[in-house]
Short mmCIF file of C-alpha atoms in Angstrom, two decimals:
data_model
loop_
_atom_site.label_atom_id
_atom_site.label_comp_id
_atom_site.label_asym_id
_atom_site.label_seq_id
_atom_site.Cartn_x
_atom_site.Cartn_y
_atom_site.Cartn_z
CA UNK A 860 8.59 -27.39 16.72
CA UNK A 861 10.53 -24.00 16.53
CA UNK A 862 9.15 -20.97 18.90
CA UNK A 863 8.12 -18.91 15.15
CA UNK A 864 6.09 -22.26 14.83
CA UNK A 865 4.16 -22.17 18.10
CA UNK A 866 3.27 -18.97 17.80
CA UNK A 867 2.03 -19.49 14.26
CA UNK A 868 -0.41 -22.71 15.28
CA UNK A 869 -1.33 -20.55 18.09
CA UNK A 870 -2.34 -17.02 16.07
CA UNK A 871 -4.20 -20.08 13.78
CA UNK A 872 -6.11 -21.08 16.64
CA UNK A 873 -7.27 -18.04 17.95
CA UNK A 874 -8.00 -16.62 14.61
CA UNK A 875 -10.38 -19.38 14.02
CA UNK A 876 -11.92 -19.18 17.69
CA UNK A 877 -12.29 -15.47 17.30
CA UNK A 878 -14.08 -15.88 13.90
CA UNK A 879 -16.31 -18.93 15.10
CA UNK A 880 -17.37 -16.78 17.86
CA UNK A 881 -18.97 -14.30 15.69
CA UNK A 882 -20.22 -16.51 13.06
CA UNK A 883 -22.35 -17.99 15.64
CA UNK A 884 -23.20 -14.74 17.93
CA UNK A 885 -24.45 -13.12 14.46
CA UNK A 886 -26.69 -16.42 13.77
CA UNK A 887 -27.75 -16.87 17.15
CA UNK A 888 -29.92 -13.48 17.10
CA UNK A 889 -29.56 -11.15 14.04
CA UNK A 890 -29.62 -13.77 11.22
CA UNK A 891 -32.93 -14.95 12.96
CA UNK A 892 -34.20 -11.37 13.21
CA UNK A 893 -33.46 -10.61 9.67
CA UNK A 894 -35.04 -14.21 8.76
CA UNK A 895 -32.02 -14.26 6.79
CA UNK A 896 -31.25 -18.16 8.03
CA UNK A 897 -27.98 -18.99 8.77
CA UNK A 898 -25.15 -16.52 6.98
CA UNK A 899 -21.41 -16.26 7.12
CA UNK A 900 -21.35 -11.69 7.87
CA UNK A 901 -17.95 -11.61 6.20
CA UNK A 902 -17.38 -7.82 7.32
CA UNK A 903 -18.19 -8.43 10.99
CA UNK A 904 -15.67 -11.34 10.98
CA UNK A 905 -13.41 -9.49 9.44
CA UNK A 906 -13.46 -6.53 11.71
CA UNK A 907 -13.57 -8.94 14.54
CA UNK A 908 -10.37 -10.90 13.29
CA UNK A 909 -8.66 -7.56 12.92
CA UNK A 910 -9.32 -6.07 16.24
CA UNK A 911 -8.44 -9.23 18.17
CA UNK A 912 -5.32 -9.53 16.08
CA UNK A 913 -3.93 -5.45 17.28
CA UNK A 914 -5.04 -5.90 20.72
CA UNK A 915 -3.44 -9.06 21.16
CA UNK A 916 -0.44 -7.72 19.49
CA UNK A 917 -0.69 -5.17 21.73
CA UNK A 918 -0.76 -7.25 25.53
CA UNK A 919 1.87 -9.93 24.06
CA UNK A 920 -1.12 -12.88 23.72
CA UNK A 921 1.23 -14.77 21.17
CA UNK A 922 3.90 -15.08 23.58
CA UNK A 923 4.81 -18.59 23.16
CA UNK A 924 6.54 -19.18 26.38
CA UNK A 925 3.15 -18.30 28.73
CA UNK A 926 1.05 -19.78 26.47
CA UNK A 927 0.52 -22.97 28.14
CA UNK A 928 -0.11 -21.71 31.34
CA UNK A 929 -3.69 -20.52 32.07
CA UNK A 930 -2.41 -18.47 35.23
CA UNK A 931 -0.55 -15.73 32.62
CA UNK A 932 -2.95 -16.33 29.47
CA UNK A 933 -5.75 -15.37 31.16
CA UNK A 934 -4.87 -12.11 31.75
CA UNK A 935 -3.69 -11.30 28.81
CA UNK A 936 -6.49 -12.92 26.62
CA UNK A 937 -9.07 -10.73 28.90
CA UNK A 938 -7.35 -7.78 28.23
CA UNK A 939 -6.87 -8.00 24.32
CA UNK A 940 -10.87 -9.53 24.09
CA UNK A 941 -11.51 -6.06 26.39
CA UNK A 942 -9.68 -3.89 23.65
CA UNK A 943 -11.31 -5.98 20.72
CA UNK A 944 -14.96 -5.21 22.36
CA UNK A 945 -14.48 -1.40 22.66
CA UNK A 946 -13.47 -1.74 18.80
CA UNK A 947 -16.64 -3.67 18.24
CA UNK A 948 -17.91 -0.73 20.19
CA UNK A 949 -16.87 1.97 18.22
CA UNK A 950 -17.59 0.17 14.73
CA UNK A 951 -21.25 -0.24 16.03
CA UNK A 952 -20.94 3.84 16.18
CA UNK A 953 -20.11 4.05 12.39
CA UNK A 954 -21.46 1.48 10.77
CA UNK A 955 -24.65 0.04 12.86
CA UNK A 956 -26.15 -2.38 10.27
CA UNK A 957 -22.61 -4.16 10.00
CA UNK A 958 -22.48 -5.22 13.34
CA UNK A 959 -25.15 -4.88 15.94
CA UNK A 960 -25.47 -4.38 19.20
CA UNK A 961 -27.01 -8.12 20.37
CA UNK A 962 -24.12 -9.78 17.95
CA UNK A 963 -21.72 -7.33 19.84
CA UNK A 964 -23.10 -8.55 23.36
CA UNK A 965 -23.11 -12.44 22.62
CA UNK A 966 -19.72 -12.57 21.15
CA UNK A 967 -17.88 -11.00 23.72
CA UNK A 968 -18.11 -14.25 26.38
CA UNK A 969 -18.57 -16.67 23.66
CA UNK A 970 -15.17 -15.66 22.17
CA UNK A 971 -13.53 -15.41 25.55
CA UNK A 972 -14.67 -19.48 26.45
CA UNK A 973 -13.78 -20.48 22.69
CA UNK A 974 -10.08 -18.26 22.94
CA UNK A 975 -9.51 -19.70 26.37
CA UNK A 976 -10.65 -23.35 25.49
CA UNK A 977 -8.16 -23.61 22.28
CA UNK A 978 -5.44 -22.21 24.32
CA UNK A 979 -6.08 -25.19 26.68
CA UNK A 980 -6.11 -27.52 23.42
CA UNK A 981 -3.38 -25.88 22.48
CA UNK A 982 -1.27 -26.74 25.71
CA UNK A 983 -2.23 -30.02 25.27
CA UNK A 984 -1.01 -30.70 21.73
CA UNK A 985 2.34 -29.31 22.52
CA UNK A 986 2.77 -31.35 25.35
CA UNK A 987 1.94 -34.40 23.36
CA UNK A 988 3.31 -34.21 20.50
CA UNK A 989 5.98 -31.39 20.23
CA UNK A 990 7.94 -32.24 23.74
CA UNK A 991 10.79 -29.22 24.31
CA UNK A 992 14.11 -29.73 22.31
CA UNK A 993 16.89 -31.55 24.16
CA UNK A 994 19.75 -29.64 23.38
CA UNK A 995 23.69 -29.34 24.59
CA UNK A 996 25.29 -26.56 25.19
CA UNK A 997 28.56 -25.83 24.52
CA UNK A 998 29.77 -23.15 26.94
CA UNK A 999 32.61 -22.39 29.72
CA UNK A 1000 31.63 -21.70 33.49
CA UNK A 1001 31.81 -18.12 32.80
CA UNK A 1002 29.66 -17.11 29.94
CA UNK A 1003 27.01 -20.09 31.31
CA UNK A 1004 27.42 -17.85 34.62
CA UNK A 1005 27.12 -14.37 33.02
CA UNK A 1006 24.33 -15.63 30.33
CA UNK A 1007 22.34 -18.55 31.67
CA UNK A 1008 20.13 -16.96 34.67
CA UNK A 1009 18.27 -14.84 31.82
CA UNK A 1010 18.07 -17.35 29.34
CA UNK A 1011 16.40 -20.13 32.17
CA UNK A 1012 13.51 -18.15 32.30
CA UNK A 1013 12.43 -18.28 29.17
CA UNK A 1014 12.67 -22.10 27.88
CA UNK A 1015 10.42 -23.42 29.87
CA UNK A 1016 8.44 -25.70 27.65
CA UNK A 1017 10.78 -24.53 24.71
CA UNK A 1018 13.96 -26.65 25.10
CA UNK A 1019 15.54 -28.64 27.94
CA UNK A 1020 19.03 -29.17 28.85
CA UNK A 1021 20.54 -32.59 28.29
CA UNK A 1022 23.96 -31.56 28.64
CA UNK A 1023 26.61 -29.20 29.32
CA UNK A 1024 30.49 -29.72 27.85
CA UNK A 1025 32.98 -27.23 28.88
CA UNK A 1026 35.14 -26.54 26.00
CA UNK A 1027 38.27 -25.76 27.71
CA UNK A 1028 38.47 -30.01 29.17
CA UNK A 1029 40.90 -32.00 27.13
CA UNK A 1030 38.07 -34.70 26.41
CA UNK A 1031 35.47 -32.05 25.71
CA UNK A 1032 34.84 -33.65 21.61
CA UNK A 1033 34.52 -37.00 22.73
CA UNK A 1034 32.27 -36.47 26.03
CA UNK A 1035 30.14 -34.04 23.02
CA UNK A 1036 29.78 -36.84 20.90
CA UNK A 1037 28.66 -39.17 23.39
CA UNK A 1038 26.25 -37.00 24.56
CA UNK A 1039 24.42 -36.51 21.53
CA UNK A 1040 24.30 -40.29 20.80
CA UNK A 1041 23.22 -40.93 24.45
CA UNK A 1042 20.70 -38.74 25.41
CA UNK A 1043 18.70 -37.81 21.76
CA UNK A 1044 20.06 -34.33 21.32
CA UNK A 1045 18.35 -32.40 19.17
CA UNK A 1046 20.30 -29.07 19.46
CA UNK A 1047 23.91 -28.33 19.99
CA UNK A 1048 24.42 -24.73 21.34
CA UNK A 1049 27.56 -23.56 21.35
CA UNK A 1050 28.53 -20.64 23.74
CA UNK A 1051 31.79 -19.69 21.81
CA UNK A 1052 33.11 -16.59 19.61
CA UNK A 1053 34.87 -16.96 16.79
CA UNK A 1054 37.50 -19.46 17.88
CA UNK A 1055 36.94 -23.01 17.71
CA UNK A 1056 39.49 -25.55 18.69
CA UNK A 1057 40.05 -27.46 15.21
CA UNK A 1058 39.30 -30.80 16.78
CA UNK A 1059 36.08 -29.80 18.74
CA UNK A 1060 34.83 -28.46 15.06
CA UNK A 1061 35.54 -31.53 14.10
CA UNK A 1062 33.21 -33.34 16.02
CA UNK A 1063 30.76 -30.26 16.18
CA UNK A 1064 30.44 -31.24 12.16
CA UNK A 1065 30.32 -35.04 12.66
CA UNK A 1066 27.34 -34.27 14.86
CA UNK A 1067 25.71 -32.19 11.96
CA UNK A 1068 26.06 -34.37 9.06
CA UNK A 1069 24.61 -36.60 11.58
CA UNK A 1070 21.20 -34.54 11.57
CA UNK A 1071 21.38 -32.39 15.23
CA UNK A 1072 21.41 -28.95 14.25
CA UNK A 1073 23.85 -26.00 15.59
CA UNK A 1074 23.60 -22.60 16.66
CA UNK A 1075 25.29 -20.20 18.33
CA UNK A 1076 24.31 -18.98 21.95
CA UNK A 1077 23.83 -16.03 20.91
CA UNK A 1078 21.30 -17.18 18.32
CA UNK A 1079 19.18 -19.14 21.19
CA UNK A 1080 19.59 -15.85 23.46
CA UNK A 1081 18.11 -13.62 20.20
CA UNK A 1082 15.44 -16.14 20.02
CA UNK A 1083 14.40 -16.42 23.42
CA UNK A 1084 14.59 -12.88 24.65
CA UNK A 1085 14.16 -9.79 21.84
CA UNK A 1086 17.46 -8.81 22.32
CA UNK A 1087 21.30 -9.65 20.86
CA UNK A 1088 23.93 -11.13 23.51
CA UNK A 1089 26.20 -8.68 23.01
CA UNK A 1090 29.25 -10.27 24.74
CA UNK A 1091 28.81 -13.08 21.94
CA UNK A 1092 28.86 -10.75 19.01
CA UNK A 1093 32.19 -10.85 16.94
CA UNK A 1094 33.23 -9.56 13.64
CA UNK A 1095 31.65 -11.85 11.67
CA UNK A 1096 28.33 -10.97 13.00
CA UNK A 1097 29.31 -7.40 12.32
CA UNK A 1098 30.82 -8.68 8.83
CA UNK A 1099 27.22 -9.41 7.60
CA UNK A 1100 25.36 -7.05 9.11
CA UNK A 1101 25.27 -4.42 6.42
CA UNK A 1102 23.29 -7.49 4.00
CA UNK A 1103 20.65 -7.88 6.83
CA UNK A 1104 19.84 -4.34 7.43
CA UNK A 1105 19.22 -3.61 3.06
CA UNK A 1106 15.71 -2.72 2.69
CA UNK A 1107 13.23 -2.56 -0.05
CA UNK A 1108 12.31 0.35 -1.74
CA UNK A 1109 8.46 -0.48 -0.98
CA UNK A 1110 9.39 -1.06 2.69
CA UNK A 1111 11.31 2.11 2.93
CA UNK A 1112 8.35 4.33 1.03
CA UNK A 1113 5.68 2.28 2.83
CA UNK A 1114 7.62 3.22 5.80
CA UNK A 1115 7.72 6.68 5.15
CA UNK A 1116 4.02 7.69 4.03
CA UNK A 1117 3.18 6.19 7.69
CA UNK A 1118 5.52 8.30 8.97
CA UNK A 1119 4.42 11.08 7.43
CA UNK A 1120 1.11 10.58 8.07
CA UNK A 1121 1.38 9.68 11.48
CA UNK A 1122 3.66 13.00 12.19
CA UNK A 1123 1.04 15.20 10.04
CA UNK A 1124 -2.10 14.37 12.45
CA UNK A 1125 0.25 14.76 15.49
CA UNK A 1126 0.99 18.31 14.13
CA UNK A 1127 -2.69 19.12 13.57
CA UNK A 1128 -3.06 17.48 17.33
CA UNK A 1129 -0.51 19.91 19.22
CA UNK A 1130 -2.03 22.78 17.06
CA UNK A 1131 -5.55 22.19 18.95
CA UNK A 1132 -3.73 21.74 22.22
CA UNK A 1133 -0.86 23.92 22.35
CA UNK A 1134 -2.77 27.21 23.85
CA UNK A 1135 -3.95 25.47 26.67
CA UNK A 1136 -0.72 23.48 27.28
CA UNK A 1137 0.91 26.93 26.99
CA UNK A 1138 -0.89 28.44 29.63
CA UNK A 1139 -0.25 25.04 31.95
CA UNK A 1140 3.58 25.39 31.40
CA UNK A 1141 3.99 29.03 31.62
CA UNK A 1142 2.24 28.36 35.51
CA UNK A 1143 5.52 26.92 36.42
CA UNK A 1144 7.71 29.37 34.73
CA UNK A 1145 10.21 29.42 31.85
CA UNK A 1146 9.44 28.88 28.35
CA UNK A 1147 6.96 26.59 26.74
CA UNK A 1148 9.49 24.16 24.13
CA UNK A 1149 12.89 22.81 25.08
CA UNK A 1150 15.07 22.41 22.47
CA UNK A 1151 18.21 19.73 22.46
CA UNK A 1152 21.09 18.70 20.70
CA UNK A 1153 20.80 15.13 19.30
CA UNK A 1154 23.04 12.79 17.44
CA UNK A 1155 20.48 11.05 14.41
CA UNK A 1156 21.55 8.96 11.87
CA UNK A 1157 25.30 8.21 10.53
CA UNK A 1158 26.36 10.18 13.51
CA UNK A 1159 24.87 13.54 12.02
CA UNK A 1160 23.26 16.28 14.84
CA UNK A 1161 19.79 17.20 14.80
CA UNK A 1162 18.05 20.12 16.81
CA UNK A 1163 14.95 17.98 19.07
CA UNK A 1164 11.50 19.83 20.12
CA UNK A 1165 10.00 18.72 23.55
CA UNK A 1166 7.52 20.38 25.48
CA UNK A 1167 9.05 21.86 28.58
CA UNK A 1168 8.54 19.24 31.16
CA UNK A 1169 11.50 19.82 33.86
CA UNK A 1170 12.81 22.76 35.64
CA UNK A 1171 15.37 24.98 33.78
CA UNK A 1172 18.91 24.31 34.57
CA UNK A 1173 21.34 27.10 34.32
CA UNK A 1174 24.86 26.12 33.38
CA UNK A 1175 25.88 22.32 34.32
CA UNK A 1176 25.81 19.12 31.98
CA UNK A 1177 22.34 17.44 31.95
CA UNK A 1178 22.01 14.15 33.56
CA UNK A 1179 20.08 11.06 32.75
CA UNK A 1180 16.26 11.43 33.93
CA UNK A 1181 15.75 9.16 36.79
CA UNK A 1182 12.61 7.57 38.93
CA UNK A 1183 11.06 10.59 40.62
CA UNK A 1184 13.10 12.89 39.35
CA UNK A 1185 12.98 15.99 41.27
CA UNK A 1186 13.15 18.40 38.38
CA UNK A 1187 9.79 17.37 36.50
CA UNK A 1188 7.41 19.59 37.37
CA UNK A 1189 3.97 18.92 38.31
CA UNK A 1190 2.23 19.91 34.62
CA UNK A 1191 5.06 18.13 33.58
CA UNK A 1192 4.39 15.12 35.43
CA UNK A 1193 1.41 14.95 33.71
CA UNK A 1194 2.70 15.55 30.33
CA UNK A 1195 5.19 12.78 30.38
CA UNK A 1196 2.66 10.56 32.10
CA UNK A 1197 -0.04 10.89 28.63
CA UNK A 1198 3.40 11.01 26.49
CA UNK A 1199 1.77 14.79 24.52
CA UNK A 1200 5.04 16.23 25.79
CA UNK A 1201 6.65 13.99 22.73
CA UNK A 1202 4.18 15.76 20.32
CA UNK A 1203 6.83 18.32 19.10
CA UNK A 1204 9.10 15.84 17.76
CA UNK A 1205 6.54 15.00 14.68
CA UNK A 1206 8.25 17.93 13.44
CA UNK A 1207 11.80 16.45 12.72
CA UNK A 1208 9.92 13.23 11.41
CA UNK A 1209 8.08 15.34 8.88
CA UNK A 1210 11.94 16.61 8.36
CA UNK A 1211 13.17 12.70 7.67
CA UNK A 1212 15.23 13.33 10.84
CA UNK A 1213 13.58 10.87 12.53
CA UNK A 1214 11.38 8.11 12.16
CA UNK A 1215 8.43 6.92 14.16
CA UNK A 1216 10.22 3.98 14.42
CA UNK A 1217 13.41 3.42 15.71
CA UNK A 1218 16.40 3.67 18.36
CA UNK A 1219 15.97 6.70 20.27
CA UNK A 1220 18.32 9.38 19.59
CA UNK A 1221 20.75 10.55 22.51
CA UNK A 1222 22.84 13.27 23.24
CA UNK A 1223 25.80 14.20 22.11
CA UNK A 1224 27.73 14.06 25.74
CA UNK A 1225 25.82 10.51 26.46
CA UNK A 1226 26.71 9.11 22.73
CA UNK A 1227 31.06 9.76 23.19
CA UNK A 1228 30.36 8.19 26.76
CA UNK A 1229 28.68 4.97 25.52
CA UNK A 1230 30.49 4.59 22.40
CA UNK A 1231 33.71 4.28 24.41
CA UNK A 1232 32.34 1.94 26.78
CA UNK A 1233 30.30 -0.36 24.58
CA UNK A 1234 31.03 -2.62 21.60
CA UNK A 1235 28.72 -1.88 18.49
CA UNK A 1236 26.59 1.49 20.17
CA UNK A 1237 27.87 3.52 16.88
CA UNK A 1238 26.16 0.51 14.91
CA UNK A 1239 22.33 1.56 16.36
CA UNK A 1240 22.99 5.10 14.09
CA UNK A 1241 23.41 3.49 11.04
CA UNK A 1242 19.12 3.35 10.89
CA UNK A 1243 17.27 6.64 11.62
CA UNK A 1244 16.24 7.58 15.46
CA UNK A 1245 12.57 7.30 16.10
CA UNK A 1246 10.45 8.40 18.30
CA UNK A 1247 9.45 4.46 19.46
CA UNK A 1248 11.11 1.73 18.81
CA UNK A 1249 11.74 -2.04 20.05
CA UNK A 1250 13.82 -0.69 23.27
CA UNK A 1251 11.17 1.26 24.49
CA UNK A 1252 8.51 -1.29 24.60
CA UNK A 1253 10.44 -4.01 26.14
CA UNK A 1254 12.93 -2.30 28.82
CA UNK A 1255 11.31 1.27 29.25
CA UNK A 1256 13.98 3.94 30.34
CA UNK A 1257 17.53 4.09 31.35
CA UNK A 1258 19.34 5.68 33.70
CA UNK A 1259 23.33 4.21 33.57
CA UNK A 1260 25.22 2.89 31.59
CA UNK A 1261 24.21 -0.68 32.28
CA UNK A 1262 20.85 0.21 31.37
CA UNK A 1263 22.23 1.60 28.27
CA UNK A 1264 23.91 -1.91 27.13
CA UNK A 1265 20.20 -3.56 27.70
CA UNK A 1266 18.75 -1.01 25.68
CA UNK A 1267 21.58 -1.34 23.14
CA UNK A 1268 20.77 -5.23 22.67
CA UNK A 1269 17.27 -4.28 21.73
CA UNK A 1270 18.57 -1.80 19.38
CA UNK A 1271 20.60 -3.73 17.60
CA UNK A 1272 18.04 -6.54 17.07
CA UNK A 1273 15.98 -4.27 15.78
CA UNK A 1274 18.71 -2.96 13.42
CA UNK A 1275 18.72 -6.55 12.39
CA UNK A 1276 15.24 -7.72 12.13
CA UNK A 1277 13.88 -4.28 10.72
CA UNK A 1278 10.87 -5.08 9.08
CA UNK A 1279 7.06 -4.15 8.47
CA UNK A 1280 5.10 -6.42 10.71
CA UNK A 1281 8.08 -5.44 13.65
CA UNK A 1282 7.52 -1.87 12.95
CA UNK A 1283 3.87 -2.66 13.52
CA UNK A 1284 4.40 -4.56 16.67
CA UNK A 1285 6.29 -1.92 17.94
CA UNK A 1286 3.38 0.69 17.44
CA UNK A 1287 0.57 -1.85 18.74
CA UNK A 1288 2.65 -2.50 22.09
CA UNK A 1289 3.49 1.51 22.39
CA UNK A 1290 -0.22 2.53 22.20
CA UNK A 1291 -0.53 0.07 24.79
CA UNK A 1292 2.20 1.76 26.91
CA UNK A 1293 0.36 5.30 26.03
CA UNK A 1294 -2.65 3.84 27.06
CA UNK A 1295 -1.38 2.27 30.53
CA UNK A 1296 -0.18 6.36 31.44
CA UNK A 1297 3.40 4.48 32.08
CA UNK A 1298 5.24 7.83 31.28
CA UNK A 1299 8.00 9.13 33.85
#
């Protein structure tokens, strides 16, 4: 069973433990109340299902790969049944007779035991009937040394290792081929570019027709991790890129009205707040916006509108923002810590400079430095910047190069995998990061 599988029979699960929960929390008390007998409240459920399916969306409850251990799920199940409640909560406000307060009160532990006992069932099934994939991978000491440590951590359950062949050994089709027959392969991964020794193909494809399937390393490291390996990716990936990243016109106007909406209410938001936030800048000195050069889409400049959050610098190229940086200033501490001092930038969304989601757009000094130093950067500008986007909620900042390249893999699987329900991840998990005050 694939990992897009898993986490499909487990959203099934908990949608139907979620739902159960309030069918019998509403029955339990208000159906008896209302001598209404017992009733299926299709709204409540509803609302219920919804909430439970942002907030766990939000703390990462689908992740496959900890879903079988009760040590990380039960975090993470608390925490998304704790969002899903103040929902409840604030639904109760609006529309009382929909969902009441007792219903509210009972379904809150009922759904945590009924979440926490079909993730145990869960666990279970997988272990007994969908063992991990036994796969073989294809790879010389050097990319298994460079690539391997990361991807180790996250198979655990997923696949296990029968095998490794080093292509580069004489003998390496034949010892293949016996490994597969040997040791029920499922999976041969093959850690290799472009290039393929002719013979070694040969065998690769005997071991296909045969029924094991192949992939590249790089496919099993996309998989696994969020990101693209980027030391795997060679001009054929590059080749078809521009066929994956064609969107619809209904995605792409879809994707805009949010956009627009979402930048319009941010406006209205720094219009309320902007005379107080004013007066809090202006304590430390210098002016109240900051205004920077940015490189946006296609490689085409755009002027970007922050609230002032660091010292001014007179004269000097700028630096990445660090850690602790010395030059925040104390309001601006604050500001970066509840993310308002990103407000301004709503602007060049409503412009269709940005997007709200997307790579985040660099500087002009920072974009010649990483273009020259790393394969496929100018390929994250051919979607527009945003102010969020899958980088930010999986690797946070960056402050080097290095950190650059990691932030460059999620970029580019974004540029990829660009879709509506990714877009919508990507908002879920950065209210979360709003909400956790994990600004620097």
């Amino acid at each position: 069973m694939s990992i897009h599988e898993r986490r499909l029979l487990l959203m099934g699960f908990d949608a139907v433990a979620v739902s159960v929960a309030f069918i019998v929390a509403f029955n339990l008390w208000t159906a008896q109340v209302r001598h209404a007998g017992f009733y299926v409240p299709r709204f409540g459920t509803l609302v219920a299902l919804a909430l439970w399916v942002v907030a766990a969306t939000m703390v990462d409850a689908w992740n496959v790969r900890v879903a079988t251990s009760v040590r990380l799920t039960l975090p993470r199940v608390s925490t998304a049944l704790g969002f899903s409640l103040i929902g409840m909560l604030v639904v109760f406000l609006i529309v009382p007779y929909q969902i009441t307060r007792p219903t509210i009160v009972i379904w809150a532990p009922l759904a945590w035991i009924l979440v926490m006992g079909e993730r145990l069932l869960y666990a279970r099934l997988l272990s007994a009937s969908s063992p991990p994939v036994r796969i073989a991978l294809v790879a010389d000491r050097d990319t298994l040394a460079r690539v391997w440590p990361e991807v180790k951590g996250h198979i655990r359950g997923v696949y296990q290792v029968a095998a490794v062949v080093n292509p580069q050994r004489d003998d390496c089709t034949q010892r293949l081929c016996n490994v597969v027959q040997r040791r029920s392969i499922g999976e041969i991964v093959l850690g290799l570019r472009d290039d393929i020794d002719r013979s070694l193909f040969g065998g690769i494809l005997a071991c296909h027709d045969a029924g094991v399937r192949v992939r590249s390393l790089a496919d099993l490291y996309e998989e696994l991790t969020g990101r693209l390996l980027l030391d795997q990716l060679g001009h054929s990936w590059l080749l078809g890129l521009p066929m994956r990243t064609q969107t619809s016109h209904i995605y792409a106007a879809v994707r805009r009205t949010i956009d627009v909406l979402v930048a319009g209410f941010a406006l209205l938001l720094l219009g309320v707040l902007i005379v107080p936030l004013s007066l809090l800048i202006k304590l430390d000195g210098g002016p109240v916006f900051h205004r920077q050069e940015r490189v946006g889409k296609n490689g085409h400049p755009f002027s970007l509108l922050k609230l002032r959050t660091m010292r001014q610098q007179h004269g000097g190229q700028t630096t990445w923002t660090e850690a602790g940086d010395p030059r925040v200033t104390l309001v601006g501490h604050l500001l970066r810590r509840l993310h308002v001092d990103e407000l301004p930038q709503s602007w060049a969304i409503l412009r269709g400079q940005m997007s709200l989601i997307g790579p985040r757009p660099e500087q002009a000094h920072y974009v010649e430095r990483l273009r020259s130093e790393i394969d496929f950067y100018n390929t994250r500008m051919t979607v527009r910047p945003g102010l969020t986007g899958w980088a930010q909620v999986n690797s946070g900042y960056g402050s080097s190069v290095e950190d650059a390249r990691v932030k460059l893999s999620y970029d580019l699987y974004y540029v990829k995998n660009q879709s509506l329900s990714l877009d919508l991840i990507i908002m879920a998990r950065t209210v979360m990061a709003v909400l956790s005050l994990s600004g620097r």
